[in-house]
Coordinates of C-alpha atoms and ligand atoms in Angstrom, one line a residue:
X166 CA -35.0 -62.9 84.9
X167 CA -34.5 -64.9 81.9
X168 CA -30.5 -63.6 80.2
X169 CA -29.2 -64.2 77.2
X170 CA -25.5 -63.9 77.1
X171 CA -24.1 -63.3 73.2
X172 CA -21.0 -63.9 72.6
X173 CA -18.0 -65.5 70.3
X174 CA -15.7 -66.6 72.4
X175 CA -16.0 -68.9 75.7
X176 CA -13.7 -70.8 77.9
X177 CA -13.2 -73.1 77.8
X178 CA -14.3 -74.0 74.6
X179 CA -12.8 -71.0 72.4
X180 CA -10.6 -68.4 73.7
X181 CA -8.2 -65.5 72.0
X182 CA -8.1 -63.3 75.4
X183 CA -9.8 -62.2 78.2
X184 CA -13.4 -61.8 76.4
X185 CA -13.7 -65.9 76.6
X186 CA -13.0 -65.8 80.5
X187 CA -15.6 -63.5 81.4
X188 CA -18.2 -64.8 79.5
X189 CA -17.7 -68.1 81.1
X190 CA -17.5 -67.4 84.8
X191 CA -20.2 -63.9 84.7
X192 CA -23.1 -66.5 83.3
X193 CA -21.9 -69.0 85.5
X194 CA -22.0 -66.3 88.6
X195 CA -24.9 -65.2 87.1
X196 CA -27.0 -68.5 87.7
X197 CA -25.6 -69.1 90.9
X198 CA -27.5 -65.8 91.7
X199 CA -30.4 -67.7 90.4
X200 CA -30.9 -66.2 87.3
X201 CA -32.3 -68.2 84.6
X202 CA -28.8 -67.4 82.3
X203 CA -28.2 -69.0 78.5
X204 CA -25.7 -68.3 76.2
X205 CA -25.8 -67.6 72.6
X206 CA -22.3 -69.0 70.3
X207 CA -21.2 -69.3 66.6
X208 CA -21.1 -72.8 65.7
X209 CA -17.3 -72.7 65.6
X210 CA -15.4 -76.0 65.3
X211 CA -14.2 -76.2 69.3
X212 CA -17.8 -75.1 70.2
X213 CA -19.5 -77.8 68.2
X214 CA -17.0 -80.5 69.4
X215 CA -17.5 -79.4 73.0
X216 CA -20.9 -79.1 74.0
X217 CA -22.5 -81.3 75.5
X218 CA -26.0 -83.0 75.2
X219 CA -26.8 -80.7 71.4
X220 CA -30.3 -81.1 70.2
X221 CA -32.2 -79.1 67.4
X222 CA -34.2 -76.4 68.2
X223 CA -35.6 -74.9 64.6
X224 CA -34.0 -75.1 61.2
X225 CA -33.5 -71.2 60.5
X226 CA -32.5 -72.7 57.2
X227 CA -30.7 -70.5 54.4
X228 CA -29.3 -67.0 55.5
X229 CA -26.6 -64.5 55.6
X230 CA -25.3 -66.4 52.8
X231 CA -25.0 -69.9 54.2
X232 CA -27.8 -72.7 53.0
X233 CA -28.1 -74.4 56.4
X234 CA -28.6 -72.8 59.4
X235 CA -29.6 -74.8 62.2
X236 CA -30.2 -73.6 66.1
X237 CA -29.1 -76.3 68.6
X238 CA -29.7 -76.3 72.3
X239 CA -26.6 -77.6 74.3
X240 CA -24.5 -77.6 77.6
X241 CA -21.7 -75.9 78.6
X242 CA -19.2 -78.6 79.9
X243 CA -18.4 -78.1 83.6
X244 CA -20.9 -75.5 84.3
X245 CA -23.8 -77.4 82.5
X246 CA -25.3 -73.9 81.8
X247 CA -27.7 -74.1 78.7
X248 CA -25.8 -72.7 75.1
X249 CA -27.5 -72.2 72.1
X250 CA -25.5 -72.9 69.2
X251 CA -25.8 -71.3 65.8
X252 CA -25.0 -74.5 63.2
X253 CA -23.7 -73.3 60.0
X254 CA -21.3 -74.5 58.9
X255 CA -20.3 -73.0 55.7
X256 CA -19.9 -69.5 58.3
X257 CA -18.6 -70.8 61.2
X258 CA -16.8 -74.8 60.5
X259 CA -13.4 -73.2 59.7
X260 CA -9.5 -74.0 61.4
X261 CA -8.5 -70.9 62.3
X262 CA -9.1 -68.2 65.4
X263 CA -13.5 -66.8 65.5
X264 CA -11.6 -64.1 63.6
X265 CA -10.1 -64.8 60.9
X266 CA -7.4 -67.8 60.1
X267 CA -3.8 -68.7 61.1
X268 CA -2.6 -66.3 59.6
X269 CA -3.7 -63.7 61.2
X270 CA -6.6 -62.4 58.5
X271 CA -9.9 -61.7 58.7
X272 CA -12.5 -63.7 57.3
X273 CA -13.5 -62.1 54.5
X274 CA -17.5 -62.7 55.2
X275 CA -17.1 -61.6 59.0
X276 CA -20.2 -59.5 58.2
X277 CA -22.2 -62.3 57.6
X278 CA -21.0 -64.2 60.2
X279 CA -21.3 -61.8 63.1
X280 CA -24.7 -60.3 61.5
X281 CA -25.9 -63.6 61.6
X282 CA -25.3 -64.0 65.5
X283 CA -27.1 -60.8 66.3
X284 CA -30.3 -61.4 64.6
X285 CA -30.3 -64.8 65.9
X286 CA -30.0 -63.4 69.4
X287 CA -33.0 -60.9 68.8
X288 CA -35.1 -63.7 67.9
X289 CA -34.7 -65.7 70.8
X290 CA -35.6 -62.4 72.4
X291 CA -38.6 -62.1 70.7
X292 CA -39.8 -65.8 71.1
X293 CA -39.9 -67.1 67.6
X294 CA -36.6 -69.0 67.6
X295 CA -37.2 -71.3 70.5
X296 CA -40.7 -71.2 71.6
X297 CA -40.0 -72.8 74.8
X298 CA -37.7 -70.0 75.9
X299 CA -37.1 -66.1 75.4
X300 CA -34.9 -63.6 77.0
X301 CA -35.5 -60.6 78.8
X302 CA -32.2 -59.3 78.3
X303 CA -30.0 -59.6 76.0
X304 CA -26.0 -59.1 77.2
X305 CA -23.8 -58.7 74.4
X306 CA -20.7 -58.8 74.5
X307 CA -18.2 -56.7 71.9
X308 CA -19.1 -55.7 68.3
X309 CA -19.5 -59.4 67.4
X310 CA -22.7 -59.7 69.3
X311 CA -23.7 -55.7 68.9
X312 CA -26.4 -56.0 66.0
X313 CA -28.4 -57.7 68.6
X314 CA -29.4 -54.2 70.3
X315 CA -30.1 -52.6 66.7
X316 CA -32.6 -55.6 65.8
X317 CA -33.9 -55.8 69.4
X318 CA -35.0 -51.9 69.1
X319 CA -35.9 -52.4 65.7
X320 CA -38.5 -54.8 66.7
X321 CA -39.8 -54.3 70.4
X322 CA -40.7 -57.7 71.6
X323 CA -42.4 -57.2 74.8
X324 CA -40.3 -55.9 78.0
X325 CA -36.8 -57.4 76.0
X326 CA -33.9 -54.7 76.7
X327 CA -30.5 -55.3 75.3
X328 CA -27.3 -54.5 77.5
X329 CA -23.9 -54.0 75.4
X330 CA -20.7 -54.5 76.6
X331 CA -17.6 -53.2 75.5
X332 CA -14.6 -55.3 76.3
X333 CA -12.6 -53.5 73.7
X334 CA -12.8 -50.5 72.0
X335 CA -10.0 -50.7 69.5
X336 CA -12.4 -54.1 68.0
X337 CA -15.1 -52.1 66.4
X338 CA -16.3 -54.6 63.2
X339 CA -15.4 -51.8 60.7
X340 CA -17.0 -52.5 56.9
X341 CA -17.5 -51.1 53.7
X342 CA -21.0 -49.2 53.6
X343 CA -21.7 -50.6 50.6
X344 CA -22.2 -54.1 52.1
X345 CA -25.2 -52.5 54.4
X346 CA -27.5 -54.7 52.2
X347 CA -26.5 -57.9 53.4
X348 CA -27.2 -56.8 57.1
X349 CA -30.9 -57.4 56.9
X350 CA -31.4 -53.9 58.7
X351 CA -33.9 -51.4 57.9
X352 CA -32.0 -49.0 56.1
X353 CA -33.0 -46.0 58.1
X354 CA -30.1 -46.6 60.5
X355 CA -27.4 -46.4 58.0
X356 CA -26.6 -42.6 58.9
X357 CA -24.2 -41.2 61.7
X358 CA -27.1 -41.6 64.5
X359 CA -27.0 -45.2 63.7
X360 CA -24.4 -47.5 62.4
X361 CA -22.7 -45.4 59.7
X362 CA -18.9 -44.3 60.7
X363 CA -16.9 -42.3 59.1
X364 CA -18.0 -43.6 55.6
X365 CA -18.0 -47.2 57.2
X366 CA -20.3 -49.7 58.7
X367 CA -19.8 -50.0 61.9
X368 CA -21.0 -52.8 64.3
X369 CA -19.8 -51.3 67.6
X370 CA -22.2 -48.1 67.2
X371 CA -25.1 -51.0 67.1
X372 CA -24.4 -51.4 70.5
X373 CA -23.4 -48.0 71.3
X374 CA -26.2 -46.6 69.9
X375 CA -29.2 -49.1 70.8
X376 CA -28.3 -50.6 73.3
X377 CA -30.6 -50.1 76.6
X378 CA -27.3 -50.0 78.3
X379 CA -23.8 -49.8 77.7
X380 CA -21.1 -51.4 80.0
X381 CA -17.5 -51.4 80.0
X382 CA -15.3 -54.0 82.0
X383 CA -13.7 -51.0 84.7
X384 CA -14.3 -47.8 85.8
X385 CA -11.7 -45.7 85.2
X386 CA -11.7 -47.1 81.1
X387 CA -15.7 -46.6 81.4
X388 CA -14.3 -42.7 82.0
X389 CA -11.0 -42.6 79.3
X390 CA -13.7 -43.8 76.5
X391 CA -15.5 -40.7 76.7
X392 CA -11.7 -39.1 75.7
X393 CA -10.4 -38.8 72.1
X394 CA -7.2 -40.5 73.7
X395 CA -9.2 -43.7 74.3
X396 CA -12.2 -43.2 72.4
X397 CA -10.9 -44.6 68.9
X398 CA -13.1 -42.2 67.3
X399 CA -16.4 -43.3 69.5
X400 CA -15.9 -41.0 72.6
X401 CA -18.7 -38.9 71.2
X402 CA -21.3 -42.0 70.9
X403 CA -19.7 -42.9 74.5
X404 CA -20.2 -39.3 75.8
X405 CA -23.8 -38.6 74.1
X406 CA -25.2 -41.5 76.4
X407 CA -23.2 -40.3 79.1
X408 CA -25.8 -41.6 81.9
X409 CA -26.4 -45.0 80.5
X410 CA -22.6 -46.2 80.5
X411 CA -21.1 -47.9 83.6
X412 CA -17.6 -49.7 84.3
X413 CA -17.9 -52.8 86.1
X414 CA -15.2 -54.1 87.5
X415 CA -13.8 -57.8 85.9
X416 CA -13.9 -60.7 88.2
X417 CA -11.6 -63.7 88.9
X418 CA -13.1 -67.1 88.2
X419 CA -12.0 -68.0 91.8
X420 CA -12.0 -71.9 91.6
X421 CA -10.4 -71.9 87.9
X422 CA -7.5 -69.4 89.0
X423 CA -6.9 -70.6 92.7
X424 CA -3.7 -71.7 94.2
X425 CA -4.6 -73.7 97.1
X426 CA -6.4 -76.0 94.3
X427 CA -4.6 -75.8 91.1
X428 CA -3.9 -78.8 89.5
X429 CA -1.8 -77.4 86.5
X430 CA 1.1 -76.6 89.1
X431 CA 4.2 -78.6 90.9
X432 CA 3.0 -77.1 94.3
X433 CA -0.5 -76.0 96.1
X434 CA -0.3 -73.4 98.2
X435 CA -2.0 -70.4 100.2
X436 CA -1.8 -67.9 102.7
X437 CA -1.7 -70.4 105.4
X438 CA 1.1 -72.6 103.5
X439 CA 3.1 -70.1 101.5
X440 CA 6.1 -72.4 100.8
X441 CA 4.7 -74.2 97.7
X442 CA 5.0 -70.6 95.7
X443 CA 8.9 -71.6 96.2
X444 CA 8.8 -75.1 95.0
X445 CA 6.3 -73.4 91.8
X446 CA 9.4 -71.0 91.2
X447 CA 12.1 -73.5 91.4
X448 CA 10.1 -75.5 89.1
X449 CA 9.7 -72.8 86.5
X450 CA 13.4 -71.5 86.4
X451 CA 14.3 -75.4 86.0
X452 CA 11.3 -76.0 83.1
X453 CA 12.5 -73.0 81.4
X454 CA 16.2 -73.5 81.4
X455 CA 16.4 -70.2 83.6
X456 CA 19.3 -69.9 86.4
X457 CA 17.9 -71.3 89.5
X458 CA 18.5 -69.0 92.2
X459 CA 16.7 -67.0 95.0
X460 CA 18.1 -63.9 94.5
X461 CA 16.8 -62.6 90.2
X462 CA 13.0 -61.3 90.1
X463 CA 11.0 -63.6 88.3
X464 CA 9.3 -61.4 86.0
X465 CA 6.2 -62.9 83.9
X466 CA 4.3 -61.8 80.9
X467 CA 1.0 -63.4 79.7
X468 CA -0.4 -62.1 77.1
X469 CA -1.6 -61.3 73.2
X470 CA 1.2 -59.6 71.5
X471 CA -0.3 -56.4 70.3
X472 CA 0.7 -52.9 70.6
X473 CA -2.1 -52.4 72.8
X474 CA 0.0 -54.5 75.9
X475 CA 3.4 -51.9 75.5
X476 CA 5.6 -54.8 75.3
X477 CA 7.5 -52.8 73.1
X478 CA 8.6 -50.8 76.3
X479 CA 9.7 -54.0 78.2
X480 CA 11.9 -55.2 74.9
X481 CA 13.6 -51.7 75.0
X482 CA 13.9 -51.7 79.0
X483 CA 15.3 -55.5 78.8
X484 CA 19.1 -54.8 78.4
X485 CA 19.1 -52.7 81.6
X486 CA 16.8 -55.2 83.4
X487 CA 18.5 -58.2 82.6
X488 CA 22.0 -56.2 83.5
X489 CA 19.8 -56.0 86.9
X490 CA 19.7 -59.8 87.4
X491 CA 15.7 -59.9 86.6
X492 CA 15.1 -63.0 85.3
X493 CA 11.9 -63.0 82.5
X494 CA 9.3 -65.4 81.2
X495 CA 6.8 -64.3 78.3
X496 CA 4.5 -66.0 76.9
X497 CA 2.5 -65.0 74.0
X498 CA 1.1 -64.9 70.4
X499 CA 0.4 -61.9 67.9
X500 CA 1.9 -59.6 66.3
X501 CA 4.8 -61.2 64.1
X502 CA 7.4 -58.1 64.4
X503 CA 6.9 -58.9 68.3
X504 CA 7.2 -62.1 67.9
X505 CA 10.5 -61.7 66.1
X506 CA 11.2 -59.6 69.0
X507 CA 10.8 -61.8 71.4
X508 CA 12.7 -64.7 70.3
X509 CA 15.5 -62.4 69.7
X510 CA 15.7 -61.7 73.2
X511 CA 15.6 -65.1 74.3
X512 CA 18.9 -65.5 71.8
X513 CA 20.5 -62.7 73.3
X514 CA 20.1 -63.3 76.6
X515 CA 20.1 -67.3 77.3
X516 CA 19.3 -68.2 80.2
X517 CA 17.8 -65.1 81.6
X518 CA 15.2 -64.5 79.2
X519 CA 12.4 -67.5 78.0
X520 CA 10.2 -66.8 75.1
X521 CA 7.1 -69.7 74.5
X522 CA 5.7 -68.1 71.5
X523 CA 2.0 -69.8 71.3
X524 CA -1.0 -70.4 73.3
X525 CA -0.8 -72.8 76.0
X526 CA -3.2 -72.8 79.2
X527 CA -1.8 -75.0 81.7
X528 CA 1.9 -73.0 81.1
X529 CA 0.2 -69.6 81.9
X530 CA -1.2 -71.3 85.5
X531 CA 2.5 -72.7 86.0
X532 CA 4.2 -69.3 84.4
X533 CA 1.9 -66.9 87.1
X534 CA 2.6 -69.5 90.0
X535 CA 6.5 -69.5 89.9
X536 CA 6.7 -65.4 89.0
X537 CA 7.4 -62.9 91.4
X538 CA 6.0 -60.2 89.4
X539 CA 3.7 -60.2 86.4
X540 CA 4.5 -56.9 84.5
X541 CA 1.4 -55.8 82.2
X542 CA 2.9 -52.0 80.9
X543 CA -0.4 -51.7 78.4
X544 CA -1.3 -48.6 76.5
X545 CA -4.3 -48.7 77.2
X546 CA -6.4 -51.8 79.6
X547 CA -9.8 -52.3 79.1
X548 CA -9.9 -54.2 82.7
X549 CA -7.0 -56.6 82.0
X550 CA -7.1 -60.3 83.9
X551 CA -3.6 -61.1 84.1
X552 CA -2.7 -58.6 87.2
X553 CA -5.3 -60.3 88.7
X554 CA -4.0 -63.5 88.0
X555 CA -0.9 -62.5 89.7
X556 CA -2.6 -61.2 92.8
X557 CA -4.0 -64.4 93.3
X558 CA -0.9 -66.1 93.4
X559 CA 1.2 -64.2 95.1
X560 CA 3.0 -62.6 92.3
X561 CA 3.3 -58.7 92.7
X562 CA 1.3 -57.1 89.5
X563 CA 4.1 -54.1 87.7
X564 CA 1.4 -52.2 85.7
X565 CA 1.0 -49.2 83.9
X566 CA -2.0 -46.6 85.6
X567 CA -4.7 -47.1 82.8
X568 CA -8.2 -48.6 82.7
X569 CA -8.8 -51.9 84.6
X570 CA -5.1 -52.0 85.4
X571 CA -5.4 -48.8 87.5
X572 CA -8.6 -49.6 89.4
X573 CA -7.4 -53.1 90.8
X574 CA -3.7 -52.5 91.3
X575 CA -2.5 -50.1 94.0
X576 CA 1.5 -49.3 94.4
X577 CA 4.0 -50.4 96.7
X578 CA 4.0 -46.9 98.4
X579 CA 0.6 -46.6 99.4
X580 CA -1.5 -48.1 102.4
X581 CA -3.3 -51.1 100.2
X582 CA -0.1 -51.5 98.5
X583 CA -0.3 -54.8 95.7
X584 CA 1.8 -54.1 93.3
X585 CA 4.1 -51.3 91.4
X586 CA 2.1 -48.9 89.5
X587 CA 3.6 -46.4 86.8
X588 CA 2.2 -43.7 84.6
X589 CA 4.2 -42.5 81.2
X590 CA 4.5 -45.2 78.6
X591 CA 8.7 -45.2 78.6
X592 CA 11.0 -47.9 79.1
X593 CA 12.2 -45.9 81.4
X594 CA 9.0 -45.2 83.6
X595 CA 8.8 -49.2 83.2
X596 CA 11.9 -49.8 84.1
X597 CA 12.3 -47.9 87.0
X598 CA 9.0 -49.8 88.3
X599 CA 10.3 -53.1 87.8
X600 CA 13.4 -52.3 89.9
X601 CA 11.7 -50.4 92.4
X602 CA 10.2 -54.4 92.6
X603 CA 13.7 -56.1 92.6
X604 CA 14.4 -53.9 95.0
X605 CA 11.4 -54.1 97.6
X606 CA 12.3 -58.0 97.0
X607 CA 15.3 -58.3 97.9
X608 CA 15.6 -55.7 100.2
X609 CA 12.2 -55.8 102.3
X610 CA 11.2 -59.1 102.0
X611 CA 8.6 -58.7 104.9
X612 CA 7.3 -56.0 103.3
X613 CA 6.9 -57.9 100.1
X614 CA 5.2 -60.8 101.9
X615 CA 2.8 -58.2 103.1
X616 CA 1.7 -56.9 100.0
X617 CA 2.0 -60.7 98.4
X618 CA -0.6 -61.8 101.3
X619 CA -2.7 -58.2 100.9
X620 CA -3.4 -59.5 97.3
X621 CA -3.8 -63.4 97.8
X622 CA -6.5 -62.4 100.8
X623 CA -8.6 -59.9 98.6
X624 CA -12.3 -60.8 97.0
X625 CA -11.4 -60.8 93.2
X626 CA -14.5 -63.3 92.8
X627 CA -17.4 -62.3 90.4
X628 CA -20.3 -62.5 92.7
X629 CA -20.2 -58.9 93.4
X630 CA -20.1 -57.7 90.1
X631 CA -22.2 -60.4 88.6
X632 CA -24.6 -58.8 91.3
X633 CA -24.2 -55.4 90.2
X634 CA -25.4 -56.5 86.4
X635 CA -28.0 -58.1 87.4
X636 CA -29.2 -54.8 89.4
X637 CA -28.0 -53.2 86.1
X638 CA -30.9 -55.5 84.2
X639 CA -33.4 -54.7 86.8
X640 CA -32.6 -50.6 86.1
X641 CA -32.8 -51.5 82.1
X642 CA -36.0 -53.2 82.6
X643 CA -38.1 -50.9 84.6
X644 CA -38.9 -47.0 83.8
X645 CA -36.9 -47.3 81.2
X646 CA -38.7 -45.7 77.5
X647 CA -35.7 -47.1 75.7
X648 CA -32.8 -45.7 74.1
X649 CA -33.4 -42.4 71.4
X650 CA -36.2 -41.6 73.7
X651 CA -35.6 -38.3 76.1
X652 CA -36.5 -40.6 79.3
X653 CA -33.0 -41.9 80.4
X654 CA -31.3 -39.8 78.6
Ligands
ADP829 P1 -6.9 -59.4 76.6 O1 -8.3 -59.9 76.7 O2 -6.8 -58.0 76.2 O3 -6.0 -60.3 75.8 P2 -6.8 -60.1 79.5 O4 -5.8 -59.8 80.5 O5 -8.2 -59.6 79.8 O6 -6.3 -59.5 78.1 O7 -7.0 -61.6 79.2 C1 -6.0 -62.4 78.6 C2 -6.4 -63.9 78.9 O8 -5.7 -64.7 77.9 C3 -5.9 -64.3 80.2 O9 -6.7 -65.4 80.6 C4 -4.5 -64.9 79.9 O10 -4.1 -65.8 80.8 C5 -4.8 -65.5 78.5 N1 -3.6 -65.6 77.7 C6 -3.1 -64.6 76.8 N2 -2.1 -65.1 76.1 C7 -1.9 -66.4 76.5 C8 -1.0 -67.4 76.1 N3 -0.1 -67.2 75.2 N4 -1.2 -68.6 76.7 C9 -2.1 -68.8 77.6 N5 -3.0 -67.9 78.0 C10 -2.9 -66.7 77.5
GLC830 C1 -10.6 -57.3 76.4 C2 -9.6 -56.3 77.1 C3 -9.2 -56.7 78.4 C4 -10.3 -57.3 79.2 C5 -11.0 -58.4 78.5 C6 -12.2 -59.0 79.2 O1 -9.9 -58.2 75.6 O2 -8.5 -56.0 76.3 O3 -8.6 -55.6 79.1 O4 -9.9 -57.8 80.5 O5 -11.5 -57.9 77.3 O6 -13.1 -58.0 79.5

């Protein structure tokens, strides 16, 4: 089965969350699997720099408002998977995030530059953009890569079915109707069945809507999107394909998050030598300027900065946990009034509370290492990766009961105890979590090592669920009429 994976972001080449992890290690799983698995990326700056082996495959020439467009063939580094690259580099050869730039705004031609990716992808599905390759399914990945499905059922090419994945539903690549033109799509699906929204344009509903299936990254969010609490306005479209939407569980890539072989940190460890977890928290408390002593709870944030991660509640429980003796380490990037936040914290509280405002890999493997706890209170969690970070490492998820979050983390009072799990979104409810934690600690420490080891032993790889798209392809491809049709309804 020949897979197409769509995408704009990848580790380790570009990355602005978990989006760029997945669609590096489920390819990668993917092919070990022994599918025949390429992947389709924007021509960003980091992407053209780091590939590996490019050559042409057609001059698309001038489109979506750019006068050279170019498809390259390339590797991925370190996986060596195949990666077509979309060269255009009045669209895509710009410093700034796939988004928009350091400021934090949007490109302003993000319809261009996303439509462009989609149609590219159809092509290579329908065997006029390389003629040496063509997919039978085409994965795609959030609303960048949705428009894929829309062209792909616009133009049946053969046996080619489109799978969409939602990684996010607040993303939905919202824009004015009136720029509809510039999408290159038959204007029959500008209306509320297809990608019209409220007035809007809507890339997300390309997926949701023509896609031969629809994914999301966990059960339990594959279940909250078909609620107006989670929905963002789309649980209809979620709920009206009811049948055709599954939560698959995230993975772990197990080699690039493991312990026993981590080269970014002071100390290796693993079940069977536990004591470098100690020399990793020594070693963060000194790096950070933090008090070095046994007895505070290391407590760890990774993460975007965004109203969807509730930091907000862990800046209003901070006075009462710091008053606690928790010790805590955030890292992150986003939001500015966070930010501010933040910083302030680490003002008012020196040496209990570390602030690294900015993006830096190697920190996060060092930062989860030397952490006791990993506290990720979202709002809402797609799948989250973090908590599974921590679970890998020994450090005790704290985690509010939503999406991914809720399906991988199980609380200190049950019989597969991992973690701390809480359920309103208050300080308060957080709070009392993280010093239930403390507590257990320094209180229980066999206990603790229990659930530490419970989490370090379980399978958080992604060959299961890697297996479990494939399957999902299999399903799409056979007795399938295709989506508006009654069949599979
Ligand atoms: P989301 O995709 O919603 O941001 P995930 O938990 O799925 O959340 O993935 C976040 C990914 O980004 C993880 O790999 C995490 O380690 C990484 N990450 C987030 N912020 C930072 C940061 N400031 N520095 C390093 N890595 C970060
Ligand atoms: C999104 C979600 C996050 C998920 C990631 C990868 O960014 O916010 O929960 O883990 O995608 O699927």
């Amino acid at each position: 089965m020949r897979v197409l994976h769509v995408a704009a972001e990848v580790f380790p080449l570009v990355k602005t969350g978990g989006l760029a992890d997945v669609v590096a290690a489920l390819p990668a799983a993917q092919a070990q699997q022994g599918a025949e698995v390429r992947m389709l990326l924007p021509g960003l700056p980091s992407v053209m720099d780091g590939v590996q082996h490019a050559r042409p495959v057609i001059d698309i020439g001038s489109c979506f408002g750019a006068l050279r467009v170019r498809l390259l063939l390339a590797r991925m580094p370190g996986t060596a998977l195949p990666v077509y690259v979309l060269d255009a580099p009045y669209l895509y050869r710009r410093a700034g995030s796939p988004y928009g730039n350091h400021a934090g705004e949007e490109w302003p031609d993000n319809l261009q530059r996303f439509a462009l990716l989609g149609w590219v992808a159809a092509h290579l599905a329908a065997d006029d953009a390389d003629l040496r390759w063509r997919a039978d399914i085409v994965h795609a990945h959030d609303w960048h890569a949705a428009l894929a499905c829309a062209h792909v059922a616009d133009h049946p090419a053969g046996e080619v079915r489109s799978v969409f994945t939602i990684h996010n539903m607040a993303f939905q690549g919202l824009f004015p109707l009136h720029d509809w033109p510039l999408l290159g799509l038959a204007s029959r699906h500008m209306s509320p069945a297809g990608l019209e929204f409220h007035g809007q344009l809507s890339f997300m509903k390309a997926g949701l809507q023509y896609a031969h299936r629809i994914t999301t990254v966990s059960p339990t969010y594959a279940r909250e999107i078909a609620t107006p609490e989670f929905g963002f306005g789309l649980d209809g479209a979620i709920r009206s394909r009811a049948g055709e939407v599954v939560g698959i569980l995230n993975g772990v890539d197990a080699e690039l998050w493991n312990p026993a072989t981590d080269a970014a940190i002071p100390e290796r460890y693993d079940l069977k030598r536990p004591q470098g977890k100690t020399t990793c928290r020594r070693a963060l408390q000194a790096e950070l300027g933090l008090a070095v002593d046994e007895k505070s709870l290391v407590l760890a944030v990774i993460s975007r900065l965004s109203a969807q991660k509730g930091l907000d509640l862990l800046l209003a429980a901070l006075p009462q946990l710091v008053a606690a003796g928790v010790q805590l380490v955030v890292q992150g990037g986003g939001d500015a009034s966070l930010e501010a936040a933040f910083r302030m914290a680490q003002e008012v509280h020196p040496g209990r509370v570390h602030v690294h405002i900015g993006y830096d890999e190697a920190r996060a493997h060092r930062i989860i290492a030397g952490a006791d706890a990993i506290a990720v209170p979202s709002r809402f969690e797609p799948c989250g990766l973090t908590q599974m970070y921590g679970l890998r490492y020994g450090t005790l998820p704290i985690v509010r009961r939503v999406g991914g979050l809720a399906d991988t983390v199980h609380d200190a009072a049950t019989a597969l105890g991992n973690g701390f799990v809480f359920d309103e979104a208050t300080p308060t409810a957080l709070a009392s979590a993280v010093q239930r934690a403390a507590r257990l600690r320094a209180t229980e420490p066999q206990a603790w090592t229990l659930m530490q080891e419970r989490g370090m032993a379980a399978d958080l790889a992604w060959a299961g669920s890697a297996r479990r798209y494939l399957q999902l392809y299999q399903e799409a491809a056979g007795g399938l009429a295709g989506p508006g049709s009654e069949v599979g309804r």
